[in-house]
Short mmCIF file of C-alpha atoms and ligand atoms in Angstrom, two decimals:
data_model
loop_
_atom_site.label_atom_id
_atom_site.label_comp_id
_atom_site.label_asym_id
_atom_site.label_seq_id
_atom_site.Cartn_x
_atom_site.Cartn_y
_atom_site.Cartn_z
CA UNK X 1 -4.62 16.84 -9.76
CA UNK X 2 -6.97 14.97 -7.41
CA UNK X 3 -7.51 11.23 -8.67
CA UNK X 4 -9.77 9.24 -7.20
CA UNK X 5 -8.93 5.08 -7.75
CA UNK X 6 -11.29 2.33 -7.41
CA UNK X 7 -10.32 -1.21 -6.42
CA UNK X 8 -11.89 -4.25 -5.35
CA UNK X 9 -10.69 -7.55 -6.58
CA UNK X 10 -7.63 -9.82 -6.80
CA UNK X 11 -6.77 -8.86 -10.31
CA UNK X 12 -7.00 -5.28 -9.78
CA UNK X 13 -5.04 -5.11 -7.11
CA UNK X 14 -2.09 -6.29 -9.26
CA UNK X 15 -2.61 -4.14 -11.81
CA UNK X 16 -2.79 -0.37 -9.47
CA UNK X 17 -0.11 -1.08 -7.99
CA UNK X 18 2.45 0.47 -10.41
CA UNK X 19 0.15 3.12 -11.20
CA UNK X 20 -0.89 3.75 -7.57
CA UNK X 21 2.77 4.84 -7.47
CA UNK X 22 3.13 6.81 -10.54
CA UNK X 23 0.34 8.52 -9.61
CA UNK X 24 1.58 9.33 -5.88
CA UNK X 25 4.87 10.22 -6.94
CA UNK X 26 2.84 13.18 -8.60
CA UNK X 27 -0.67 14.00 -7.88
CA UNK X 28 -2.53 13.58 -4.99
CA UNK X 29 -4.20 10.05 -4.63
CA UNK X 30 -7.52 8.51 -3.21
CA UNK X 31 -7.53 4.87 -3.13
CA UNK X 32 -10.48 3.38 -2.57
CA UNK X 33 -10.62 -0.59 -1.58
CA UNK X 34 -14.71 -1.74 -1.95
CA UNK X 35 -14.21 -4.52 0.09
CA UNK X 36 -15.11 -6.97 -2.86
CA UNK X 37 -12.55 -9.18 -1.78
CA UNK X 38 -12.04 -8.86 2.23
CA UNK X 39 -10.30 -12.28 3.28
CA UNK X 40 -6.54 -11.65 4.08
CA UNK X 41 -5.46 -14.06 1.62
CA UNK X 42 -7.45 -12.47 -1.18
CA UNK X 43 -6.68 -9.34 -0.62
CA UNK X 44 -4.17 -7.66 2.08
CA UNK X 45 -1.07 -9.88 0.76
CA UNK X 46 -1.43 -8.06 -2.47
CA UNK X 47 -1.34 -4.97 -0.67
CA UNK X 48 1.79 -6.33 1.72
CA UNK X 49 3.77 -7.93 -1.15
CA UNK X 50 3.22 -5.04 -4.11
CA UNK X 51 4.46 -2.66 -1.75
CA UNK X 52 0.53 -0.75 -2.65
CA UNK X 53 -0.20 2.13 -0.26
CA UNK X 54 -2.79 1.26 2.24
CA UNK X 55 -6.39 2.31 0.64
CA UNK X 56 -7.30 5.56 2.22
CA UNK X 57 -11.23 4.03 2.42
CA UNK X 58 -12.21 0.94 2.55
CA UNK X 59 -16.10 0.84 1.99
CA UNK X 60 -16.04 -2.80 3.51
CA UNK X 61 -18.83 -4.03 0.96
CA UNK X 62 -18.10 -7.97 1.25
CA UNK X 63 -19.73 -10.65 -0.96
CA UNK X 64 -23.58 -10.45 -2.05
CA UNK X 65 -25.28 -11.02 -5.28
CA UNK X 66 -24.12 -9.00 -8.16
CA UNK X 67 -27.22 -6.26 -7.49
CA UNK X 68 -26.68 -6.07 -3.89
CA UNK X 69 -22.56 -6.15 -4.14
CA UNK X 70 -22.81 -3.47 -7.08
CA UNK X 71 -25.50 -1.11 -5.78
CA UNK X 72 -24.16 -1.37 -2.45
CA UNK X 73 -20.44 0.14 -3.53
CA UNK X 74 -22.45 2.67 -5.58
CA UNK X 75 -24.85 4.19 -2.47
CA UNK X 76 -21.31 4.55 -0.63
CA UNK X 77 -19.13 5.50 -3.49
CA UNK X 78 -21.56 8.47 -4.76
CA UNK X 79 -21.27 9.91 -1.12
CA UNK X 80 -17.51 9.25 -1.46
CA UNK X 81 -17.40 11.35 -4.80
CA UNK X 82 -19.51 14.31 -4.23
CA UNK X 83 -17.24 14.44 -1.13
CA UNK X 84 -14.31 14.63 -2.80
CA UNK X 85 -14.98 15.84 -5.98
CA UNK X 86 -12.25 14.21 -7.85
CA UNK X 87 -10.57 15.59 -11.05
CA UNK X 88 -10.79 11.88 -12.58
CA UNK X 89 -11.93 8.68 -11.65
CA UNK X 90 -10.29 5.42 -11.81
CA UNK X 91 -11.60 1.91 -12.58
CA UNK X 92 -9.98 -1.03 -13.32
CA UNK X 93 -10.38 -3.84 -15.32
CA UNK X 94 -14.11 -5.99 -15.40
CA UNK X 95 -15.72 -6.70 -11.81
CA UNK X 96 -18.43 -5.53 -9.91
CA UNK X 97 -16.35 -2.75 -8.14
CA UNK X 98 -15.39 -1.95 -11.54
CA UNK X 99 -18.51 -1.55 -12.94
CA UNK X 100 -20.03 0.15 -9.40
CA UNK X 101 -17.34 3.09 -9.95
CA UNK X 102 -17.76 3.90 -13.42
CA UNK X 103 -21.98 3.92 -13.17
CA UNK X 104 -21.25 6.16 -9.71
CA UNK X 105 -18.64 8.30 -11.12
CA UNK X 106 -20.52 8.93 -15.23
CA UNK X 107 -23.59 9.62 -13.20
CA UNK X 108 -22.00 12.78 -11.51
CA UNK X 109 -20.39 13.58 -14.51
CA UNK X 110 -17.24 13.27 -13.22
CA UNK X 111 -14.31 12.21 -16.05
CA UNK X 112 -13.62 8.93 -15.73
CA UNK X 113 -10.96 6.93 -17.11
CA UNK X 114 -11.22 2.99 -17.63
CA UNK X 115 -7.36 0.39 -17.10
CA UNK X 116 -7.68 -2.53 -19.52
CA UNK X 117 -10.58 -0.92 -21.83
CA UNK X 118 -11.50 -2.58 -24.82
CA UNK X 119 -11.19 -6.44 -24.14
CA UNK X 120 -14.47 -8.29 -24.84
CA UNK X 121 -14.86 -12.02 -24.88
CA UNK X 122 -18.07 -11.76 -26.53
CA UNK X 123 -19.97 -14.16 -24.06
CA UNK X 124 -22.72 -12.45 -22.43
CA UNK X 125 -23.32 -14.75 -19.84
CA UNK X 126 -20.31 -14.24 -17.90
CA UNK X 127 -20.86 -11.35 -15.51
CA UNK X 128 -17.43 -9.62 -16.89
CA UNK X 129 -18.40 -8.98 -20.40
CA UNK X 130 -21.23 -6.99 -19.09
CA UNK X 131 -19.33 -5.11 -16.70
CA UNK X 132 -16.78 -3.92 -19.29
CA UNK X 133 -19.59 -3.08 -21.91
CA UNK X 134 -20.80 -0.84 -19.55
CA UNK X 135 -17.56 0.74 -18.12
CA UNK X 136 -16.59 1.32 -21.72
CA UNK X 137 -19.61 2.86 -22.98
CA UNK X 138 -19.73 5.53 -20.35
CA UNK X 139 -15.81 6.08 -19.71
CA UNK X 140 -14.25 9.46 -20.98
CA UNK X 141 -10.94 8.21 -20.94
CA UNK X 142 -10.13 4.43 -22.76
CA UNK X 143 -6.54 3.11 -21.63
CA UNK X 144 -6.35 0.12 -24.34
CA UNK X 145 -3.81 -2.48 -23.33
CA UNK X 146 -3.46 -3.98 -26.92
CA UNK X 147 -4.46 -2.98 -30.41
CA UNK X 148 -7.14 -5.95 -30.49
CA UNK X 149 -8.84 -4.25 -27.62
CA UNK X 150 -8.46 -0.76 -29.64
CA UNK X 151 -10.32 -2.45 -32.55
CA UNK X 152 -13.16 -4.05 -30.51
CA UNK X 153 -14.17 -0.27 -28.96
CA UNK X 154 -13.68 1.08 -32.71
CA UNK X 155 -16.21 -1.51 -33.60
CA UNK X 156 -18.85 -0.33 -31.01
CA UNK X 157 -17.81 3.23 -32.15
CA UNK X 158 -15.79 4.15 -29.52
CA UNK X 159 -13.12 5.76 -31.17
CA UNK X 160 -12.17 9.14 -28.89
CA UNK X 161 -10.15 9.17 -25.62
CA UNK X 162 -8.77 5.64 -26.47
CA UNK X 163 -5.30 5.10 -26.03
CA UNK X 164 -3.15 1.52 -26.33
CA UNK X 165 -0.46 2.04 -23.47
CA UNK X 166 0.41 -1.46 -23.24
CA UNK X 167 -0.68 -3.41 -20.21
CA UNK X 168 -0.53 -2.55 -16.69
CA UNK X 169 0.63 -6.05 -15.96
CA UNK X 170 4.28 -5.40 -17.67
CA UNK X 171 5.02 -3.13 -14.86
CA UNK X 172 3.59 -5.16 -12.29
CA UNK X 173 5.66 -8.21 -13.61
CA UNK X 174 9.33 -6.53 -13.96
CA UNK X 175 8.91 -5.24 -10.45
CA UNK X 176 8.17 -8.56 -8.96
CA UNK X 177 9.83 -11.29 -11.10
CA UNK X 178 13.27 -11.19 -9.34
CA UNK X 179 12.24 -11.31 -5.93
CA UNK X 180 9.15 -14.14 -6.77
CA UNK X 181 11.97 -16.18 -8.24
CA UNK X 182 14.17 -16.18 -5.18
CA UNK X 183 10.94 -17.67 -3.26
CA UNK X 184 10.98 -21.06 -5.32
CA UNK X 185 13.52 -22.74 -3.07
CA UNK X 186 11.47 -22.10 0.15
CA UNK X 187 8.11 -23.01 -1.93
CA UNK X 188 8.69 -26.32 -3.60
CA UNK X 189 8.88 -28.11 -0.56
CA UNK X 190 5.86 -26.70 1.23
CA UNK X 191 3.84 -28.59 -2.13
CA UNK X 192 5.90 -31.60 -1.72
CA UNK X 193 7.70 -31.20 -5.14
CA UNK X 194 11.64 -31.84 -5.72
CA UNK X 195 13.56 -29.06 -6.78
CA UNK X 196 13.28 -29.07 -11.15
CA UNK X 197 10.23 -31.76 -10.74
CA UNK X 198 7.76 -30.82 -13.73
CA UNK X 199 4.66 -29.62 -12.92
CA UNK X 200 1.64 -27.59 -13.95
CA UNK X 201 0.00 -24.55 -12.23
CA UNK X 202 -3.56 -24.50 -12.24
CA UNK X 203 -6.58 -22.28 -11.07
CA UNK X 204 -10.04 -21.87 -11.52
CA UNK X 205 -12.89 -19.84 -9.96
CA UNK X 206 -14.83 -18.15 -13.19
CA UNK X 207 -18.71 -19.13 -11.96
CA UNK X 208 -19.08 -20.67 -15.32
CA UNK X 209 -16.76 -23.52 -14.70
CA UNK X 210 -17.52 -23.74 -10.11
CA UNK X 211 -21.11 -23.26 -10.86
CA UNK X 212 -22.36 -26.18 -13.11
CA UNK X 213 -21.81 -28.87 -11.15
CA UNK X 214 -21.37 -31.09 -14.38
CA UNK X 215 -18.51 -28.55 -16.09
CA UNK X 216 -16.61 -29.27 -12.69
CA UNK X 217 -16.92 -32.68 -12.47
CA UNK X 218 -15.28 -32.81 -15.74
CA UNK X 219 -12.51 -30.34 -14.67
CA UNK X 220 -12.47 -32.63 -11.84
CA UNK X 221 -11.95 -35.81 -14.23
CA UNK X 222 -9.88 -34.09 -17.22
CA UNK X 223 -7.33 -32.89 -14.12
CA UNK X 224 -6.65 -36.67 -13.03
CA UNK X 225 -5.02 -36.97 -15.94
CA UNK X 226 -2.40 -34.87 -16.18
CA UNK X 227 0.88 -37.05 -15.77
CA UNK X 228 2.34 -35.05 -13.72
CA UNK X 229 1.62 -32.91 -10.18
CA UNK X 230 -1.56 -30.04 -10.93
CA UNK X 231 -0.71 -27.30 -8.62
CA UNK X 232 -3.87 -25.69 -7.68
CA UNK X 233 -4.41 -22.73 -4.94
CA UNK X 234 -8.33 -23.10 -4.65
CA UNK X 235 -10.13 -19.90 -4.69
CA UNK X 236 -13.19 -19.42 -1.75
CA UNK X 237 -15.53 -20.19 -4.77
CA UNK X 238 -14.04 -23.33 -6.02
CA UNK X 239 -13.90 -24.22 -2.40
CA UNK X 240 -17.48 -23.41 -2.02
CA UNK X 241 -18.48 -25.36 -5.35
CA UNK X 242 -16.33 -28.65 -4.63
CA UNK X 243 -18.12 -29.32 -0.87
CA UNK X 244 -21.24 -28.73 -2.84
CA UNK X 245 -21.42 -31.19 -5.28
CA UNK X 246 -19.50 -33.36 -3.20
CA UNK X 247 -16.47 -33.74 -5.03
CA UNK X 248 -12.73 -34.41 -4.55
CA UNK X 249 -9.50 -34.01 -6.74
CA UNK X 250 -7.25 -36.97 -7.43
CA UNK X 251 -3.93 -37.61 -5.92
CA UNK X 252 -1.75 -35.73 -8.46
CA UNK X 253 -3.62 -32.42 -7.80
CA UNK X 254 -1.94 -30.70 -4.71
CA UNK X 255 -4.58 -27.89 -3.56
CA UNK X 256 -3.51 -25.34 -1.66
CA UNK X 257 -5.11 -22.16 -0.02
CA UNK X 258 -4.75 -19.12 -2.15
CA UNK X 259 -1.56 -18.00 -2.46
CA UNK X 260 0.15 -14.40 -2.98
CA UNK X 261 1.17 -12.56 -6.19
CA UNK X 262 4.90 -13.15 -5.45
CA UNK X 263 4.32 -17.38 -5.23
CA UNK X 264 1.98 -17.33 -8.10
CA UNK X 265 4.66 -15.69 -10.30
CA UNK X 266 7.38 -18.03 -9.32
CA UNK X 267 5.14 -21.24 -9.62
CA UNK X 268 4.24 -20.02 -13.05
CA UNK X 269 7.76 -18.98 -13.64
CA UNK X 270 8.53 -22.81 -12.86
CA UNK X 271 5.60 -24.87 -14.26
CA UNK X 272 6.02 -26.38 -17.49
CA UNK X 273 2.18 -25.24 -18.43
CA UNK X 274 -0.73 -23.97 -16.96
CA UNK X 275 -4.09 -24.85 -16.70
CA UNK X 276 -6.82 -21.84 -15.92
CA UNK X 277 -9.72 -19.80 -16.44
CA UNK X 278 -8.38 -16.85 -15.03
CA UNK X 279 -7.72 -13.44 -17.54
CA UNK X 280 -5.05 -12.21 -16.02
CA UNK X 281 -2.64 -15.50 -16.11
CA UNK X 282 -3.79 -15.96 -19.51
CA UNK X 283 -1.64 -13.30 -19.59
CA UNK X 284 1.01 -13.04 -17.53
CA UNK X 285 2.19 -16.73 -18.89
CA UNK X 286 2.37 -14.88 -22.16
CA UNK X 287 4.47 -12.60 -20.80
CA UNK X 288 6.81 -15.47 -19.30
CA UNK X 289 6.86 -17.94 -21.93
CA UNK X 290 4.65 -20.38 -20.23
CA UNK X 291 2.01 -22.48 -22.59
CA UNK X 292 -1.48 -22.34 -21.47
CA UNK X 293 -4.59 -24.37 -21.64
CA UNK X 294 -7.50 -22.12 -20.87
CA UNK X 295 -10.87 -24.27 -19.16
CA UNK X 296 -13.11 -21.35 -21.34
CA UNK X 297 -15.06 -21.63 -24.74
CA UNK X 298 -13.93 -17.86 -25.65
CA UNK X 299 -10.79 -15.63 -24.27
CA UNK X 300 -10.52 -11.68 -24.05
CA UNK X 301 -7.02 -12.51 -24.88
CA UNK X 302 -7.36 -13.78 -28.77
CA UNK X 303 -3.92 -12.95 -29.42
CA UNK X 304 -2.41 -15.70 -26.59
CA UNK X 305 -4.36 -17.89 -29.04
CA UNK X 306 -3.21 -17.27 -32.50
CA UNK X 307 0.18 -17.35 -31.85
CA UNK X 308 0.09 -20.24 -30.38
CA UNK X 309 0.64 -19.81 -27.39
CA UNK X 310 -2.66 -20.25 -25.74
CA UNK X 311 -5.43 -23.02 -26.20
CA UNK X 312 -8.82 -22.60 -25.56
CA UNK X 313 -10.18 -26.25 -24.28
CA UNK X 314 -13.08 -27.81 -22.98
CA UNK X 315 -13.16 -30.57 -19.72
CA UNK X 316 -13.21 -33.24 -21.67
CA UNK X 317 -10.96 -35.81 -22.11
CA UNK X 318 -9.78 -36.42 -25.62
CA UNK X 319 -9.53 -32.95 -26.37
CA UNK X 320 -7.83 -32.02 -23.51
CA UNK X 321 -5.38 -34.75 -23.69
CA UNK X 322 -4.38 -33.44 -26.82
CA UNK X 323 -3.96 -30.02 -25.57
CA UNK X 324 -1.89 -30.59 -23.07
CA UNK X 325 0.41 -33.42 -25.12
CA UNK X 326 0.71 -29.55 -27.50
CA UNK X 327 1.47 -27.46 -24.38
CA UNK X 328 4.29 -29.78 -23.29
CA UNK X 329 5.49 -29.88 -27.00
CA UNK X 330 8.07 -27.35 -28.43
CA UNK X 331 7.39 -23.88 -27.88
CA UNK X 332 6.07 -21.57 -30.66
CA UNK X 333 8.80 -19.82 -32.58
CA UNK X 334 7.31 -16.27 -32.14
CA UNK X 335 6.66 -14.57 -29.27
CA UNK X 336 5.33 -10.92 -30.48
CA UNK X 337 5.35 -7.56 -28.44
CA UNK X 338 1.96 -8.10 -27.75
CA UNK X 339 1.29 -6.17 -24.50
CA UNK X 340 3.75 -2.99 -25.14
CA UNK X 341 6.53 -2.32 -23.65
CA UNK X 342 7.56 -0.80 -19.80
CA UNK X 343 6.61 2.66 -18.37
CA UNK X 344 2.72 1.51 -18.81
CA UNK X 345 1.65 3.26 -16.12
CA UNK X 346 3.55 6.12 -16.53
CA UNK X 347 1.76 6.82 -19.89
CA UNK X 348 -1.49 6.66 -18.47
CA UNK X 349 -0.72 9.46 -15.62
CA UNK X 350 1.10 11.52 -18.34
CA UNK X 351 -2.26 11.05 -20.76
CA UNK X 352 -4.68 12.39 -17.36
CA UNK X 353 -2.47 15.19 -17.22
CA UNK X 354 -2.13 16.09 -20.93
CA UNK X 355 -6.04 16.32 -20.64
CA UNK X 356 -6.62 18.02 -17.79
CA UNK X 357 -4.06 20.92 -18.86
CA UNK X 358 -5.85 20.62 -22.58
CA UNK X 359 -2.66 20.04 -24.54
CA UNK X 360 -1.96 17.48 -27.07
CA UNK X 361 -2.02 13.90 -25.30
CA UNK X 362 1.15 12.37 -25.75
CA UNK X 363 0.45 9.15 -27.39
CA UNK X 364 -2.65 10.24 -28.98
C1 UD1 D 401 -14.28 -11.57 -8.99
C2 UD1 D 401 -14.52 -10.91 -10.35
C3 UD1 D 401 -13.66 -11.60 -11.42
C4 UD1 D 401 -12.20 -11.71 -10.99
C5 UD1 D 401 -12.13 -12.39 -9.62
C6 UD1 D 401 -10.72 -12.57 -9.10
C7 UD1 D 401 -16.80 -10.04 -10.57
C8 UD1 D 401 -18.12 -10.25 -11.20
N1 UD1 D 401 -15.91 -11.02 -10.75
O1 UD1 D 401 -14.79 -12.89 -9.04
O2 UD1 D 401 -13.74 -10.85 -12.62
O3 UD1 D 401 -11.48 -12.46 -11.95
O4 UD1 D 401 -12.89 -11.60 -8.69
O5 UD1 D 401 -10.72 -13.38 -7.95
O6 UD1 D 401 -16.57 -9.03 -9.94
N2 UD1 D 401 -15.10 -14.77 -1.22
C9 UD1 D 401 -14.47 -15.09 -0.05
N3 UD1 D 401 -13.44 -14.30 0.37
C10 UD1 D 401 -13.04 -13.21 -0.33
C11 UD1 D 401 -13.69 -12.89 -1.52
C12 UD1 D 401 -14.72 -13.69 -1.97
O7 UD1 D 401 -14.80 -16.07 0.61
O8 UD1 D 401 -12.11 -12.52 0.12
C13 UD1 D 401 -16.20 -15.61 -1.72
C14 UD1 D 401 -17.52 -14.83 -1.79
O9 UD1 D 401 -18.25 -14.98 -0.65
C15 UD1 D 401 -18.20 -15.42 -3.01
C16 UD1 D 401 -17.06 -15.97 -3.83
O10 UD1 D 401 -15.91 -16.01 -3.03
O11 UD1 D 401 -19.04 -16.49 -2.64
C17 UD1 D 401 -16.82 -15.17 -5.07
O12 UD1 D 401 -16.46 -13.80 -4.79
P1 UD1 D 401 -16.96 -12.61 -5.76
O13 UD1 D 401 -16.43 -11.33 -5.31
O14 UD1 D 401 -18.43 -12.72 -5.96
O15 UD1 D 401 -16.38 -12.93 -7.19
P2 UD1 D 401 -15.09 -13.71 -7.70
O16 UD1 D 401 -15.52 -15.06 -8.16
O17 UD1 D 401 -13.95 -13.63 -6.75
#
């Protein structure tokens, strides 16, 4: 089987890289890097420290507005696919390279199979939500990674080809946890904290929070006063944002350039909470035990949220205050299965093959 995978962005570079693998081991592969994210920091040190095969095309799109960025990789990924002719298509997850594949790939009629399927935050104005809608409505093959994702497609009535696997990110995590842990000793110091010194991690970079230059003075303010060090590894857009308005963190907040997958595990693995708007560290502090307190009015990731284990929170001060005085209180009791369980990614390349061959899918 000839697979042709899609990739663009920080967050989907974490999540191929187990399946880039599986997929390897047994079919022939086509990775395809748009270029989305092209600064070394962003991008290659996911490549160098997930052990990910190099791309075999880079399409070297680079930044742009979302038309130009998303018809761009579309022009040069339709020449890409009638080149190849693939026997599926890959996307990943909710960004413009996302969104460019699966519009490139339905258009051809080529199958095409959608990682992390079914999440919707139900906010239209972020730029994600509209990139999944689409991917979802024109995907042939739905890899769910959680029942509340299953249940959002069945209630847009997208019900066939959808599959829960569990989430790509399990995978991602066992391989890495070990070796991101032994990297602690050699990190704490370059931030300037003392080994077992309580801290939280924080990031932000969703254009909803860098982009209103009111919503990030009050991250701004609301980040002052945490009582402890912020940790914060400042994306290009925050970067961007801050020299715009004109505006500068307070002492406690150490910012840092972006850092690696391996450091970000082992600070999270560390912190005592964290303080984001990203999706995928929602997440992956579920996964670790690690309360968060995410800067967003909605979350694709309802379930971090009822169980306690997640708060949603605005930039302002009383009500963040109280959130974080919960995050750094006792722990919720239960910690559910949410995301599955290991062997995610094997699933999904046994579930493209089951289809291809036309026998019964294995999990369907
Ligand atoms: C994108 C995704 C988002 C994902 C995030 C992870 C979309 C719509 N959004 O957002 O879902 O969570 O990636 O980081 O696809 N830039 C650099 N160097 C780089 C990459 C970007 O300086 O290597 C700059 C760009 O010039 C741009 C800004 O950062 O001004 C934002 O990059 P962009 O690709 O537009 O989106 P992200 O905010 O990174």
């Amino acid at each position: 089987m000839k697979i042709l995978t899609v990739v663009g962005a920080r967050p989907e570079f974490i999540q191929i890289a187990p399946v880039d693998r599986e997929i390897r081991a047994r079919h022939q592969q086509i990775l395809v890097h748009t270029g989305q994210h092209y600064d070394a920091e962003m991008s290659q040190v996911f490549f160098q420290e997930l052990n990910i095969h190099a791309p075999e095309i880079n399409l070297e799109v680079g930044s742009g507005s979302h038309a130009v960025q998303t018809g761009t990789m579309m022009v040069k990924l339709e020449e890409l696919m009638l080149q190849e002719k693939p026997d599926f298509v890959i996307a990943i997850s909710d960004t413009n390279s996302t969104v460019a594949t699966a519009m490139a790939a339905a258009k051809l009629n080529l199958p095409l199979a959608h990682i992390e399927a079914g999440l919707r935050s139900y906010d239209r104005t972020m730029p994600e939500e509209i990139n999944r809608i689409i991917t979802d409505h024109i995907s042939d093959v739905l890899f769910s990674p959680t029942q509340v994702a299953v249940d959002n497609l069945k209630r847009e009535g997208i019900t066939t080809g959808v599959f829960n696997v569990g989430d790509v990110r399990m995978d991602t995590i066992d391989a890495v946890l070990e070796p991101a842990r032994s990297r602690l000793p050699a990190l704490q110091p370059m931030i300037g904290l003392a080994p077992g010194q309580p801290f939280a991690l924080a990031t932000i970079h969703r254009a909803g929070n860098t982009d209103r230059e009111e919503r990030l003075r009050g991250i701004v303010q609301v980040f002052s006063l945490v009582d402890m060090p912020v940790v914060l590894p400042v994306h290009p857009r925050l970067a961007k944002m801050m020299q715009t308005y004109n505006l500068t963190f307070s002492d406690n907040v150490r910012a840092i350039n972006p850092i690696g997958f391996l450091d970000t595990i082992a600070l999270l693995d560390a912190c005592r909470f964290i303080l984001t708007d990203s999706g995928g560290l929602q997440k992956e502090a579920y996964m670790l035990r690690k309360p968060a307190i995410t800067i967003r009015e909605t979350t694709e990731w309802t379930e971090t949220v009822t169980s306690g284990w997640n708060r949603l929170c605005e930039p302002e001060p009383e009500a963040f205050q109280a959130a974080v005085a919960a995050a750094c209180g006792p722990l919720p009791a239960e910690h559910p299965d949410f995301y599955g369980t290991y062997g995610v990614s094997r699933r999904i390349v046994d579930v493209l093959e089951s289809i291809l061959k036309k026998s019964p899918p294995p999990s369907a």
